[in-house]
Coordinates of C-alpha atoms in Angstrom, one line a residue:
X1 CA -60.1 69.6 -32.1
X2 CA -60.0 65.9 -31.0
X3 CA -58.8 63.3 -33.4
X4 CA -60.3 59.8 -33.2
X5 CA -58.0 56.6 -33.0
X6 CA -59.1 53.0 -33.3
X7 CA -57.3 49.6 -32.5
X8 CA -58.6 46.1 -32.6
X9 CA -57.8 42.9 -30.6
X10 CA -59.2 39.4 -30.7
X11 CA -60.1 38.0 -27.1
X12 CA -60.6 34.2 -26.5
X13 CA -64.1 34.5 -25.2
X14 CA -67.5 35.2 -26.5
X15 CA -69.0 38.6 -26.5
X16 CA -71.2 38.4 -23.6
X17 CA -68.0 37.6 -21.3
X18 CA -66.2 40.3 -22.7
X19 CA -69.1 42.8 -22.2
X20 CA -69.3 41.5 -18.6
X21 CA -65.9 42.5 -17.8
X22 CA -66.2 46.0 -19.6
X23 CA -69.4 46.5 -17.6
X24 CA -68.0 45.8 -14.2
X25 CA -66.6 49.1 -13.2
X26 CA -66.0 48.8 -10.0
X27 CA -63.2 45.9 -10.5
X28 CA -61.3 48.1 -13.0
X29 CA -58.6 49.0 -10.3
X30 CA -58.0 45.4 -10.2
X31 CA -56.8 44.9 -13.5
X32 CA -56.3 48.3 -15.3
X33 CA -52.9 49.9 -14.1
X34 CA -53.7 53.5 -14.3
X35 CA -57.1 53.2 -12.6
X36 CA -57.0 54.2 -9.0
X37 CA -60.7 54.3 -8.1
X38 CA -64.1 54.0 -9.7
X39 CA -67.4 54.8 -8.6
X40 CA -70.7 54.1 -10.3
X41 CA -72.4 57.5 -9.8
X42 CA -76.0 56.6 -11.5
X43 CA -77.5 53.5 -12.9
X44 CA -80.2 52.8 -15.4
X45 CA -83.3 50.9 -14.2
X46 CA -81.5 47.6 -15.6
X47 CA -78.8 48.0 -13.3
X48 CA -76.1 49.0 -15.7
X49 CA -74.1 51.9 -15.0
X50 CA -75.3 55.5 -16.6
X51 CA -72.4 57.6 -14.9
X52 CA -69.1 56.6 -13.7
X53 CA -66.5 58.5 -11.9
X54 CA -62.8 57.5 -12.6
X55 CA -59.6 58.6 -10.8
X56 CA -56.5 57.8 -12.7
X57 CA -52.9 58.2 -12.1
X58 CA -50.6 57.3 -15.1
X59 CA -47.6 59.0 -13.8
X60 CA -47.4 61.9 -16.2
X61 CA -51.1 62.1 -16.2
X62 CA -53.5 62.1 -13.1
X63 CA -57.0 63.0 -13.6
X64 CA -60.6 62.6 -12.0
X65 CA -63.7 62.5 -14.3
X66 CA -67.2 61.3 -15.1
X67 CA -68.2 59.3 -18.1
X68 CA -71.7 58.7 -19.3
X69 CA -72.4 55.4 -20.7
X70 CA -74.7 54.0 -23.4
X71 CA -75.3 50.4 -24.4
X72 CA -76.7 48.5 -27.3
X73 CA -79.6 46.2 -26.3
X74 CA -77.4 43.2 -27.0
X75 CA -74.1 45.0 -25.5
X76 CA -72.1 44.6 -28.7
X77 CA -71.5 48.2 -28.6
X78 CA -70.8 50.4 -25.4
X79 CA -70.1 53.8 -25.9
X80 CA -69.3 57.0 -23.5
X81 CA -68.5 60.5 -23.2
X82 CA -67.2 63.0 -20.8
X83 CA -69.9 64.5 -18.7
X84 CA -68.0 67.6 -17.9
X85 CA -64.4 69.0 -18.6
X86 CA -62.0 67.7 -16.1
X87 CA -58.4 69.1 -15.0
X88 CA -56.8 67.2 -18.0
X89 CA -59.5 66.7 -20.6
X90 CA -61.9 69.1 -22.4
X91 CA -63.8 66.0 -24.0
X92 CA -63.7 62.2 -24.3
X93 CA -65.9 59.9 -26.5
X94 CA -65.1 56.2 -26.9
X95 CA -66.6 53.0 -27.6
X96 CA -66.1 49.2 -27.5
X97 CA -67.7 47.4 -30.5
X98 CA -67.8 43.4 -29.9
X99 CA -68.1 41.1 -32.8
X100 CA -68.5 37.5 -32.0
X101 CA -66.3 35.1 -34.3
X102 CA -67.2 31.7 -35.3
X103 CA -64.4 30.1 -33.2
X104 CA -65.9 31.5 -30.1
X105 CA -63.5 34.4 -29.9
X106 CA -64.5 38.2 -29.9
X107 CA -63.0 40.9 -32.1
X108 CA -63.0 44.0 -29.7
X109 CA -62.7 47.3 -31.5
X110 CA -61.9 50.3 -29.2
X111 CA -62.4 53.7 -30.4
X112 CA -61.2 56.8 -28.5
X113 CA -61.4 60.8 -29.1
X114 CA -59.8 62.7 -26.3
X115 CA -59.3 66.5 -26.3
X116 CA -56.9 67.5 -23.6
X117 CA -56.8 70.7 -21.6
X118 CA -53.2 70.8 -21.7
X119 CA -51.2 71.5 -25.0
X120 CA -49.4 68.5 -26.6
X121 CA -47.9 68.2 -29.9
X122 CA -50.0 65.9 -32.3
X123 CA -47.1 63.5 -32.8
X124 CA -46.8 62.9 -28.9
X125 CA -50.6 62.9 -28.6
X126 CA -50.8 60.1 -31.0
X127 CA -48.0 58.2 -29.5
X128 CA -49.9 58.7 -26.1
X129 CA -53.1 57.7 -27.6
X130 CA -51.7 54.5 -29.1
X131 CA -50.0 53.4 -26.0
X132 CA -53.2 54.0 -23.9
X133 CA -55.3 52.0 -26.3
X134 CA -52.9 49.3 -26.7
X135 CA -52.5 48.9 -22.8
X136 CA -56.4 49.0 -22.4
X137 CA -56.9 46.4 -24.8
X138 CA -54.0 44.0 -23.6
X139 CA -55.2 44.4 -20.0
X140 CA -59.0 43.7 -21.0
X141 CA -57.7 40.6 -22.9
X142 CA -55.8 39.3 -19.9
X143 CA -58.7 39.9 -17.5
X144 CA -61.0 38.2 -19.6
X145 CA -58.9 35.1 -20.5
X146 CA -57.5 34.8 -17.1
X147 CA -58.1 31.4 -15.4
X148 CA -61.2 31.6 -13.1
X149 CA -62.7 34.6 -15.0
X150 CA -66.4 35.1 -15.1
X151 CA -67.8 32.5 -17.2

């Protein structure tokens, strides 16, 4: 059974800009270290991705998988789940919740639940989850706050 982990970070940009970076899947290889390739497989009528194929290589873990996405109308919640088991994962569910703050920043809360196909001691799995989430949030923050980032 998969455990859920949650982390938050404050990003110096409004929620719309954070959501724009999260939803720009083809650019992920430019700013996320483990992502090698991304392909939008299907889109909703409004142009947002409904299914996205990821190829990742994080050294100890390489995998290819497809995630199905759903969005809140105002993009304050973006959630996903694994379409079918992959080489490394039995299941994956996750979400980004974006809350605009009075000072123009956004609190991003990342929740992730992964069930691996390979056995891993709970202590090591939790440490890996924390590292993955921490890295993902820091890379998102760096991308959104970068000079010249989409406004």
